mmCIF file of C-alpha atoms and ligand atoms in Angstrom:
data_model
loop_
_atom_site.group_PDB
_atom_site.id
_atom_site.type_symbol
_atom_site.label_atom_id
_atom_site.label_comp_id
_atom_site.label_asym_id
_atom_site.label_seq_id
_atom_site.Cartn_x
_atom_site.Cartn_y
_atom_site.Cartn_z
ATOM 1 C CA MET A 1 23.340 -10.726 8.750
ATOM 2 C CA GLN A 2 21.479 -12.873 11.292
ATOM 3 C CA ALA A 3 18.060 -11.282 11.873
ATOM 4 C CA SER A 4 17.471 -10.307 15.491
ATOM 5 C CA PRO A 5 15.077 -12.800 17.189
ATOM 6 C CA ILE A 6 11.450 -11.704 17.214
ATOM 7 C CA THR A 7 9.660 -11.889 20.554
ATOM 8 C CA VAL A 8 5.891 -11.559 20.435
ATOM 9 C CA PRO A 9 4.791 -10.069 23.781
ATOM 10 C CA SER A 10 2.070 -11.998 25.643
ATOM 11 C CA GLY A 11 0.011 -8.813 25.893
ATOM 12 C CA LEU A 12 -0.049 -8.594 22.104
ATOM 13 C CA ILE A 13 -1.008 -12.269 21.799
ATOM 14 C CA ASP A 14 -3.942 -11.812 24.205
ATOM 15 C CA MET A 15 -4.965 -8.586 22.493
ATOM 16 C CA LEU A 16 -5.109 -10.135 18.995
ATOM 17 C CA ARG A 17 -6.690 -13.390 20.215
ATOM 18 C CA THR A 18 -9.637 -11.490 21.717
ATOM 19 C CA ALA A 19 -9.925 -8.702 19.100
ATOM 20 C CA ARG A 20 -13.208 -8.670 17.161
ATOM 21 C CA SER A 21 -12.101 -5.918 14.772
ATOM 22 C CA VAL A 22 -8.645 -5.395 13.275
ATOM 23 C CA THR A 23 -7.619 -2.820 10.657
ATOM 24 C CA VAL A 24 -4.289 -2.836 8.836
ATOM 25 C CA LEU A 25 -2.552 -0.062 6.879
ATOM 26 C CA THR A 26 0.326 -1.078 4.637
ATOM 27 C CA GLY A 27 2.833 0.960 2.676
ATOM 28 C CA ALA A 28 5.646 0.267 0.244
ATOM 29 C CA GLY A 29 7.699 -1.431 2.995
ATOM 30 C CA ILE A 30 5.598 -4.592 2.974
ATOM 31 C CA SER A 31 6.486 -5.138 -0.690
ATOM 32 C CA ALA A 32 10.201 -4.391 -0.183
ATOM 33 C CA GLU A 33 10.910 -8.098 0.551
ATOM 34 C CA SER A 34 9.189 -8.894 -2.736
ATOM 35 C CA GLY A 35 11.881 -6.864 -4.488
ATOM 36 C CA ILE A 36 9.809 -3.765 -5.218
ATOM 37 C CA PRO A 37 11.726 -0.569 -4.325
ATOM 38 C CA THR A 38 9.956 1.685 -1.847
ATOM 39 C CA PHE A 39 9.333 5.337 -2.636
ATOM 40 C CA ARG A 40 12.005 6.290 -0.112
ATOM 41 C CA ASP A 41 14.613 4.030 -1.767
ATOM 42 C CA SER A 42 16.414 5.810 -4.576
ATOM 43 C CA GLN A 43 15.008 4.929 -7.966
ATOM 44 C CA THR A 44 17.338 2.720 -9.970
ATOM 45 C CA GLY A 45 18.820 2.883 -13.463
ATOM 46 C CA LEU A 46 17.209 5.253 -15.943
ATOM 47 C CA TRP A 47 14.772 6.475 -13.307
ATOM 48 C CA ALA A 48 17.413 7.438 -10.713
ATOM 49 C CA GLN A 49 17.319 11.010 -12.059
ATOM 50 C CA TYR A 50 13.584 11.402 -11.410
ATOM 51 C CA ASP A 51 11.708 12.147 -8.178
ATOM 52 C CA PRO A 52 8.630 9.894 -7.889
ATOM 53 C CA HIS A 53 6.757 12.765 -6.265
ATOM 54 C CA GLN A 54 7.268 14.759 -9.450
ATOM 55 C CA LEU A 55 6.344 11.950 -11.836
ATOM 56 C CA ALA A 56 3.233 10.746 -9.957
ATOM 57 C CA THR A 57 1.280 13.930 -10.746
ATOM 58 C CA PRO A 58 -1.344 15.000 -13.300
ATOM 59 C CA GLU A 59 0.945 17.869 -14.297
ATOM 60 C CA ALA A 60 3.755 15.471 -15.260
ATOM 61 C CA PHE A 61 1.305 13.383 -17.298
ATOM 62 C CA ALA A 62 -0.117 16.438 -19.071
ATOM 63 C CA HIS A 63 3.391 17.746 -19.783
ATOM 64 C CA ASN A 64 4.968 14.466 -20.915
ATOM 65 C CA PRO A 65 2.538 11.513 -21.054
ATOM 66 C CA LYS A 66 5.128 9.252 -22.696
ATOM 67 C CA LEU A 67 7.648 9.779 -19.848
ATOM 68 C CA VAL A 68 4.999 9.040 -17.193
ATOM 69 C CA MET A 69 3.640 6.002 -19.045
ATOM 70 C CA ASP A 70 7.211 4.682 -19.542
ATOM 71 C CA TRP A 71 7.854 5.045 -15.782
ATOM 72 C CA TYR A 72 4.690 3.190 -14.894
ATOM 73 C CA ARG A 73 5.393 0.511 -17.511
ATOM 74 C CA TRP A 74 8.846 0.033 -15.907
ATOM 75 C CA ARG A 75 7.304 -0.182 -12.410
ATOM 76 C CA ARG A 76 4.594 -2.554 -13.652
ATOM 77 C CA GLU A 77 7.242 -4.871 -15.087
ATOM 78 C CA LEU A 78 8.952 -4.874 -11.653
ATOM 79 C CA VAL A 79 5.604 -5.766 -10.090
ATOM 80 C CA GLU A 80 4.904 -8.471 -12.699
ATOM 81 C CA ARG A 81 8.218 -10.133 -11.725
ATOM 82 C CA ALA A 82 7.472 -9.842 -7.995
ATOM 83 C CA ALA A 83 5.586 -12.330 -5.838
ATOM 84 C CA PRO A 84 3.840 -11.849 -2.498
ATOM 85 C CA ASN A 85 6.188 -12.448 0.445
ATOM 86 C CA PRO A 86 5.468 -14.121 3.862
ATOM 87 C CA GLY A 87 4.209 -10.780 5.175
ATOM 88 C CA HIS A 88 1.468 -10.593 2.528
ATOM 89 C CA TYR A 89 0.469 -14.211 3.161
ATOM 90 C CA ALA A 90 0.387 -13.750 6.947
ATOM 91 C CA LEU A 91 -2.057 -10.845 6.569
ATOM 92 C CA ALA A 92 -4.300 -13.032 4.383
ATOM 93 C CA GLN A 93 -4.261 -15.642 7.198
ATOM 94 C CA ILE A 94 -5.094 -13.051 9.876
ATOM 95 C CA GLU A 95 -8.086 -11.947 7.792
ATOM 96 C CA GLN A 96 -9.486 -15.480 8.142
ATOM 97 C CA ARG A 97 -9.111 -15.368 11.942
ATOM 98 C CA VAL A 98 -10.743 -12.023 12.772
ATOM 99 C CA ASP A 99 -14.473 -11.249 12.625
ATOM 100 C CA ARG A 100 -14.142 -7.750 11.226
ATOM 101 C CA PHE A 101 -10.911 -7.234 9.281
ATOM 102 C CA THR A 102 -9.973 -4.509 6.789
ATOM 103 C CA LEU A 103 -6.659 -4.164 4.968
ATOM 104 C CA ILE A 104 -6.022 -0.642 3.701
ATOM 105 C CA THR A 105 -3.066 -0.431 1.354
ATOM 106 C CA GLN A 106 -1.241 2.553 -0.123
ATOM 107 C CA ASN A 107 0.460 0.208 -2.566
ATOM 108 C CA VAL A 108 -0.626 -0.087 -6.175
ATOM 109 C CA ASP A 109 1.097 -3.456 -6.804
ATOM 110 C CA GLY A 110 -1.889 -5.751 -6.144
ATOM 111 C CA LEU A 111 0.256 -8.172 -4.094
ATOM 112 C CA HIS A 112 -2.197 -8.355 -1.167
ATOM 113 C CA THR A 113 -4.979 -9.626 -3.444
ATOM 114 C CA GLN A 114 -2.509 -11.981 -5.107
ATOM 115 C CA ALA A 115 -1.638 -13.380 -1.633
ATOM 116 C CA GLY A 116 -5.308 -14.130 -0.934
ATOM 117 C CA SER A 117 -6.443 -11.040 0.991
ATOM 118 C CA ARG A 118 -10.057 -10.187 0.145
ATOM 119 C CA ARG A 119 -11.030 -7.302 2.433
ATOM 120 C CA VAL A 120 -8.630 -4.906 0.690
ATOM 121 C CA VAL A 121 -9.086 -1.141 0.254
ATOM 122 C CA GLU A 122 -6.679 0.068 -2.457
ATOM 123 C CA LEU A 123 -6.447 3.697 -1.347
ATOM 124 C CA HIS A 124 -4.166 4.738 -4.216
ATOM 125 C CA GLY A 125 -5.465 2.507 -7.000
ATOM 126 C CA ASN A 126 -3.816 -0.300 -8.910
ATOM 127 C CA ILE A 127 -0.965 -0.215 -11.440
ATOM 128 C CA HIS A 128 -2.410 -3.138 -13.410
ATOM 129 C CA ARG A 129 -5.443 -1.088 -14.474
ATOM 130 C CA LEU A 130 -5.590 1.822 -16.920
ATOM 131 C CA ARG A 131 -8.421 4.343 -17.077
ATOM 132 C CA CYS A 132 -9.471 7.114 -19.416
ATOM 133 C CA SER A 133 -7.822 10.437 -18.532
ATOM 134 C CA SER A 134 -11.054 12.280 -19.383
ATOM 135 C CA ALA A 135 -13.134 13.134 -16.315
ATOM 136 C CA ARG A 136 -16.233 12.654 -18.484
ATOM 137 C CA CYS A 137 -15.401 9.061 -19.451
ATOM 138 C CA ALA A 138 -15.516 6.025 -17.153
ATOM 139 C CA TYR A 139 -13.567 3.634 -19.387
ATOM 140 C CA THR A 140 -11.140 1.322 -17.578
ATOM 141 C CA VAL A 141 -9.142 -1.681 -18.768
ATOM 142 C CA ASP A 142 -7.255 -4.268 -16.702
ATOM 143 C CA HIS A 143 -4.391 -4.827 -19.085
ATOM 144 C CA TRP A 144 -1.882 -2.524 -20.733
ATOM 145 C CA PRO A 145 -2.135 -2.145 -24.577
ATOM 146 C CA ASP A 146 1.173 -2.269 -26.436
ATOM 147 C CA GLU A 147 1.080 1.328 -27.654
ATOM 148 C CA GLU A 148 3.393 3.700 -25.760
ATOM 149 C CA THR A 149 0.624 6.231 -25.109
ATOM 150 C CA PRO A 150 -2.654 4.354 -25.705
ATOM 151 C CA HIS A 151 -5.933 6.204 -26.287
ATOM 152 C CA CYS A 152 -9.424 5.532 -24.953
ATOM 153 C CA PRO A 153 -11.460 3.479 -27.504
ATOM 154 C CA GLN A 154 -14.612 5.239 -26.312
ATOM 155 C CA CYS A 155 -13.638 8.918 -26.418
ATOM 156 C CA GLY A 156 -10.125 9.098 -27.862
ATOM 157 C CA ALA A 157 -8.510 10.732 -24.801
ATOM 158 C CA LEU A 158 -5.214 9.359 -23.467
ATOM 159 C CA LEU A 159 -5.369 6.352 -21.146
ATOM 160 C CA ARG A 160 -3.532 6.690 -17.794
ATOM 161 C CA PRO A 161 -2.647 4.357 -14.905
ATOM 162 C CA ASP A 162 -5.640 3.871 -12.577
ATOM 163 C CA VAL A 163 -3.737 5.255 -9.585
ATOM 164 C CA VAL A 164 -4.194 8.365 -7.415
ATOM 165 C CA TRP A 165 -1.505 10.970 -8.146
ATOM 166 C CA PHE A 166 -0.267 13.657 -5.766
ATOM 167 C CA GLY A 167 -2.744 16.510 -5.837
ATOM 168 C CA GLU A 168 -5.634 14.183 -6.751
ATOM 169 C CA MET A 169 -8.522 13.200 -4.489
ATOM 170 C CA ILE A 170 -8.701 9.689 -3.092
ATOM 171 C CA PRO A 171 -11.782 7.950 -4.584
ATOM 172 C CA PRO A 172 -14.569 8.818 -2.096
ATOM 173 C CA GLY A 173 -15.684 5.204 -1.618
ATOM 174 C CA ALA A 174 -12.181 4.032 -0.770
ATOM 175 C CA LEU A 175 -11.515 6.936 1.588
ATOM 176 C CA GLN A 176 -14.826 6.443 3.436
ATOM 177 C CA ALA A 177 -14.155 2.701 3.801
ATOM 178 C CA ALA A 178 -10.676 3.426 5.138
ATOM 179 C CA LEU A 179 -11.943 6.025 7.622
ATOM 180 C CA ASN A 180 -14.752 3.727 8.841
ATOM 181 C CA ALA A 181 -12.342 0.827 9.321
ATOM 182 C CA SER A 182 -9.856 3.062 11.154
ATOM 183 C CA ARG A 183 -12.498 4.550 13.482
ATOM 184 C CA ASN A 184 -14.109 1.194 14.274
ATOM 185 C CA CYS A 185 -11.351 -1.192 15.231
ATOM 186 C CA GLN A 186 -9.838 -2.449 18.461
ATOM 187 C CA VAL A 187 -6.380 -3.051 16.953
ATOM 188 C CA PHE A 188 -4.717 -1.046 14.146
ATOM 189 C CA LEU A 189 -1.535 -2.386 12.546
ATOM 190 C CA SER A 190 0.641 0.108 10.618
ATOM 191 C CA ILE A 191 3.103 -1.822 8.469
ATOM 192 C CA GLY A 192 5.902 -0.574 6.199
ATOM 193 C CA THR A 193 4.858 3.021 5.816
ATOM 194 C CA SER A 194 6.866 6.162 6.540
ATOM 195 C CA GLY A 195 3.634 7.945 7.441
ATOM 196 C CA VAL A 196 4.286 10.969 5.219
ATOM 197 C CA VAL A 197 1.557 10.813 2.582
ATOM 198 C CA GLU A 198 -1.865 12.175 3.463
ATOM 199 C CA PRO A 199 -4.639 11.291 4.014
ATOM 200 C CA ALA A 200 -3.294 7.724 4.647
ATOM 201 C CA ALA A 201 -0.892 9.030 7.303
ATOM 202 C CA SER A 202 -3.828 10.270 9.409
ATOM 203 C CA LEU A 203 -5.596 6.890 9.560
ATOM 204 C CA PRO A 204 -3.646 5.458 12.549
ATOM 205 C CA TYR A 205 -4.438 8.628 14.513
ATOM 206 C CA GLU A 206 -8.133 8.209 13.716
ATOM 207 C CA ALA A 207 -7.835 4.734 15.231
ATOM 208 C CA LEU A 208 -5.998 6.037 18.323
ATOM 209 C CA ARG A 209 -8.657 8.731 18.810
ATOM 210 C CA ALA A 210 -11.316 6.014 18.724
ATOM 211 C CA GLY A 211 -9.471 4.055 21.447
ATOM 212 C CA ALA A 212 -7.684 1.433 19.341
ATOM 213 C CA SER A 213 -4.272 -0.014 20.208
ATOM 214 C CA VAL A 214 -1.638 0.459 17.520
ATOM 215 C CA ILE A 215 1.000 -2.078 16.480
ATOM 216 C CA GLU A 216 3.724 -0.740 14.163
ATOM 217 C CA ILE A 217 6.164 -2.796 12.074
ATOM 218 C CA ASN A 218 8.960 -0.793 10.451
ATOM 219 C CA PRO A 219 12.786 -1.062 10.621
ATOM 220 C CA GLN A 220 12.819 2.742 10.869
ATOM 221 C CA PRO A 221 10.917 4.605 13.602
ATOM 222 C CA THR A 222 8.229 6.978 12.307
ATOM 223 C CA PRO A 223 6.204 9.817 13.910
ATOM 224 C CA LEU A 224 3.638 7.141 14.861
ATOM 225 C CA SER A 225 6.133 4.957 16.764
ATOM 226 C CA ILE A 226 5.799 6.801 20.093
ATOM 227 C CA PHE A 227 2.039 6.150 20.047
ATOM 228 C CA ALA A 228 2.341 2.442 19.251
ATOM 229 C CA LYS A 229 1.540 -0.013 22.033
ATOM 230 C CA TYR A 230 3.886 -2.481 20.320
ATOM 231 C CA TYR A 231 6.678 -1.581 17.869
ATOM 232 C CA PHE A 232 8.727 -4.092 15.867
ATOM 233 C CA SER A 233 11.905 -2.940 14.120
ATOM 234 C CA GLN A 234 12.369 -6.126 12.116
ATOM 235 C CA PRO A 235 11.143 -6.593 8.516
ATOM 236 C CA ALA A 236 7.425 -7.259 8.094
ATOM 237 C CA GLY A 237 8.081 -10.501 6.212
ATOM 238 C CA GLN A 238 9.688 -11.869 9.389
ATOM 239 C CA VAL A 239 7.457 -10.294 12.043
ATOM 240 C CA LEU A 240 4.009 -11.046 10.619
ATOM 241 C CA PRO A 241 4.477 -14.840 10.335
ATOM 242 C CA GLU A 242 5.833 -14.841 13.919
ATOM 243 C CA ILE A 243 2.767 -12.939 15.145
ATOM 244 C CA THR A 244 0.438 -15.267 13.250
ATOM 245 C CA ARG A 245 2.238 -18.311 14.674
ATOM 246 C CA ALA A 246 2.234 -16.993 18.255
ATOM 247 C CA VAL A 247 -1.405 -15.851 18.212
ATOM 248 C CA TRP A 248 -3.039 -18.552 16.105
ATOM 249 C CA ASP A 249 -0.384 -21.327 16.176
ATOM 250 C CA GLU A 250 -0.152 -21.175 12.417
ATOM 251 C CA VAL A 251 2.931 -21.467 10.282
HETATM 252 C C1 LIG B 301 -5.240 14.305 -1.405
HETATM 253 C C2 LIG B 301 0.001 6.165 -6.105
HETATM 254 C C3 LIG B 301 -6.878 16.037 -1.391
HETATM 255 C C4 LIG B 301 0.835 6.607 -7.273
HETATM 256 C C5 LIG B 301 0.654 7.603 -4.236
HETATM 257 C C6 LIG B 301 -1.992 17.258 4.082
HETATM 258 C C7 LIG B 301 -0.746 17.569 4.583
HETATM 259 C C8 LIG B 301 0.383 17.548 3.766
HETATM 260 C C9 LIG B 301 0.253 17.210 2.398
HETATM 261 C C10 LIG B 301 -0.985 16.927 1.929
HETATM 262 C C11 LIG B 301 -2.106 16.935 2.745
HETATM 263 N N1 LIG B 301 -3.181 16.581 1.989
HETATM 264 C C12 LIG B 301 -2.793 16.370 0.717
HETATM 265 C C13 LIG B 301 -1.456 16.569 0.650
HETATM 266 C C14 LIG B 301 -0.650 16.458 -0.557
HETATM 267 C C15 LIG B 301 -0.218 15.012 -0.806
HETATM 268 C C16 LIG B 301 0.803 14.543 0.197
HETATM 269 O O1 LIG B 301 0.478 13.861 1.152
HETATM 270 N N2 LIG B 301 2.044 14.891 -0.066
HETATM 271 C C17 LIG B 301 3.130 14.417 0.782
HETATM 272 C C18 LIG B 301 4.341 14.127 -0.097
HETATM 273 C C19 LIG B 301 3.421 15.475 1.833
HETATM 274 N N3 LIG B 301 -1.345 14.107 -0.792
HETATM 275 C C20 LIG B 301 -2.125 13.994 -1.885
HETATM 276 O O2 LIG B 301 -1.974 14.671 -2.878
HETATM 277 C C21 LIG B 301 -3.251 12.975 -1.810
HETATM 278 N N4 LIG B 301 -4.473 13.583 -2.255
HETATM 279 O O3 LIG B 301 -4.973 14.451 -0.254
HETATM 280 O O4 LIG B 301 -6.334 14.907 -2.031
HETATM 281 C C22 LIG B 301 -5.943 17.203 -1.680
HETATM 282 C C23 LIG B 301 -5.528 17.418 -2.985
HETATM 283 C C24 LIG B 301 -4.691 18.515 -3.236
HETATM 284 C C25 LIG B 301 -4.219 19.322 -2.196
HETATM 285 C C26 LIG B 301 -4.635 19.065 -0.883
HETATM 286 C C27 LIG B 301 -5.503 17.993 -0.632
HETATM 287 C C28 LIG B 301 -2.975 11.806 -2.754
HETATM 288 C C29 LIG B 301 -1.763 11.043 -2.301
HETATM 289 C C30 LIG B 301 -1.608 9.760 -3.139
HETATM 290 C C31 LIG B 301 -0.339 9.830 -3.949
HETATM 291 N N5 LIG B 301 -0.133 8.562 -4.659
HETATM 292 N N6 LIG B 301 0.745 6.413 -4.868
HETATM 293 C C32 LIG B 301 2.049 5.728 -7.447
HETATM 294 O O5 LIG B 301 2.311 4.843 -6.616
HETATM 295 O O6 LIG B 301 2.735 5.942 -8.463
HETATM 296 S S1 LIG B 301 1.558 7.837 -2.826
HETATM 297 C C33 LIG B 301 2.907 6.801 -2.904
HETATM 298 O O7 LIG B 301 3.880 7.316 -2.017
HETATM 299 C C34 LIG B 301 2.618 5.442 -2.370
HETATM 300 O O8 LIG B 301 1.382 4.945 -2.725
HETATM 301 C C35 LIG B 301 2.744 5.610 -0.893
HETATM 302 O O9 LIG B 301 1.541 5.985 -0.320
HETATM 303 C C36 LIG B 301 3.674 6.779 -0.772
HETATM 304 C C37 LIG B 301 4.974 6.302 -0.225
HETATM 305 O O10 LIG B 301 4.712 6.092 1.138
HETATM 306 P P1 LIG B 301 5.053 4.689 1.827
HETATM 307 O O11 LIG B 301 4.148 3.641 1.318
HETATM 308 O O12 LIG B 301 5.074 4.960 3.261
HETATM 309 O O13 LIG B 301 6.460 4.311 1.298
HETATM 310 P P2 LIG B 301 7.818 4.965 1.726
HETATM 311 O O14 LIG B 301 8.797 4.592 0.678
HETATM 312 O O15 LIG B 301 7.603 6.396 2.076
HETATM 313 O O16 LIG B 301 8.208 4.242 3.107
HETATM 314 C C38 LIG B 301 8.427 2.855 3.122
HETATM 315 C C39 LIG B 301 8.565 2.478 4.578
HETATM 316 O O17 LIG B 301 8.746 1.072 4.662
HETATM 317 C C40 LIG B 301 9.788 3.119 5.230
HETATM 318 O O18 LIG B 301 9.396 3.715 6.461
HETATM 319 C C41 LIG B 301 10.731 1.933 5.482
HETATM 320 O O19 LIG B 301 11.455 2.076 6.697
HETATM 321 C C42 LIG B 301 9.750 0.781 5.593
HETATM 322 N N7 LIG B 301 10.287 -0.529 5.227
HETATM 323 C C43 LIG B 301 11.262 -0.825 4.319
HETATM 324 N N8 LIG B 301 11.427 -2.176 4.266
HETATM 325 C C44 LIG B 301 10.532 -2.723 5.139
HETATM 326 C C45 LIG B 301 9.804 -1.680 5.744
HETATM 327 N N9 LIG B 301 8.838 -1.902 6.657
HETATM 328 C C46 LIG B 301 8.593 -3.188 6.996
HETATM 329 N N10 LIG B 301 9.236 -4.242 6.454
HETATM 330 C C47 LIG B 301 10.216 -4.044 5.526
HETATM 331 N N11 LIG B 301 10.869 -5.113 5.001
#
């Protein structure tokens, strides 16, 4: 299907050209064009019978650590086979063009860093890292051991993915960085997120309250859409390179 042409309004071009501070929030949608299913998409294959909201919890891990580790191992293999798409690369280019730029991501796939973004706040952690499940132990490791349910070499507790599960607090440093960046920006881009999960979903509203203009990119409207100064309904992998080209004449 021929994608609908993307027009970048002149007001948006002027706004981004003169902006000194830009904050971006991304969700699973920006990795969709890299072949990683979003949370909203139905899980495939073996995992179709499970609800991610049920699996991504400390209760699920305590009840059946092997099931949860198998799910994450499956998702990590999807991520390992995925590559950043033009949307990820465009955001890395924008970071080079703006004085104060922060990219807040809800994704755990690490694709923004892989695409060259540096000012990244991983609000929900990273699937490539494991950490000790004991609150009293700070052990982390950035590769997955072969065992199905590996144990911490320091204290013997189970290792778990270094991600934030539902019902868990966002790491205070990451949350504070995300709030600061949302409250101190002139332009806030919300890209590929359904805006359901808190506290990430509140970040664009923090920006609006502080007087920022919001740009939203999502094929589906969200509760934020009516507050966006500019809304694009095409995929992020098509829109972001167009915006970068129009504002900074870059390919
Ligand atoms: C917390 C890591 C304190 C794990 C994830 C206040 C109100 C209501 C509920 C709560 C609240 N405060 C806390 C809660 C509970 C809960 C919550 O928000 N529940 C929801 C379900 C209502 N939040 C928490 O528990 C958070 N902790 O607040 O601590 C606390 C604690 C206990 C009780 C109270 C307070 C922790 C949340 C973190 C959970 N971990 N991920 C893992 O990944 O396995 S969240 C996970 O789901 C993702 O990281 C992501 O954030 C979320 C999915 O959201 P999206 O990224 O938006 O993805 P989604 O699939 O929904 O949408 C994709 C979008 O992309 C769609 O709109 C689609 O149209 C669009 N799209 C598709 N293709 C494209 C595209 N867009 C552009 N281009 C395309 N090509």
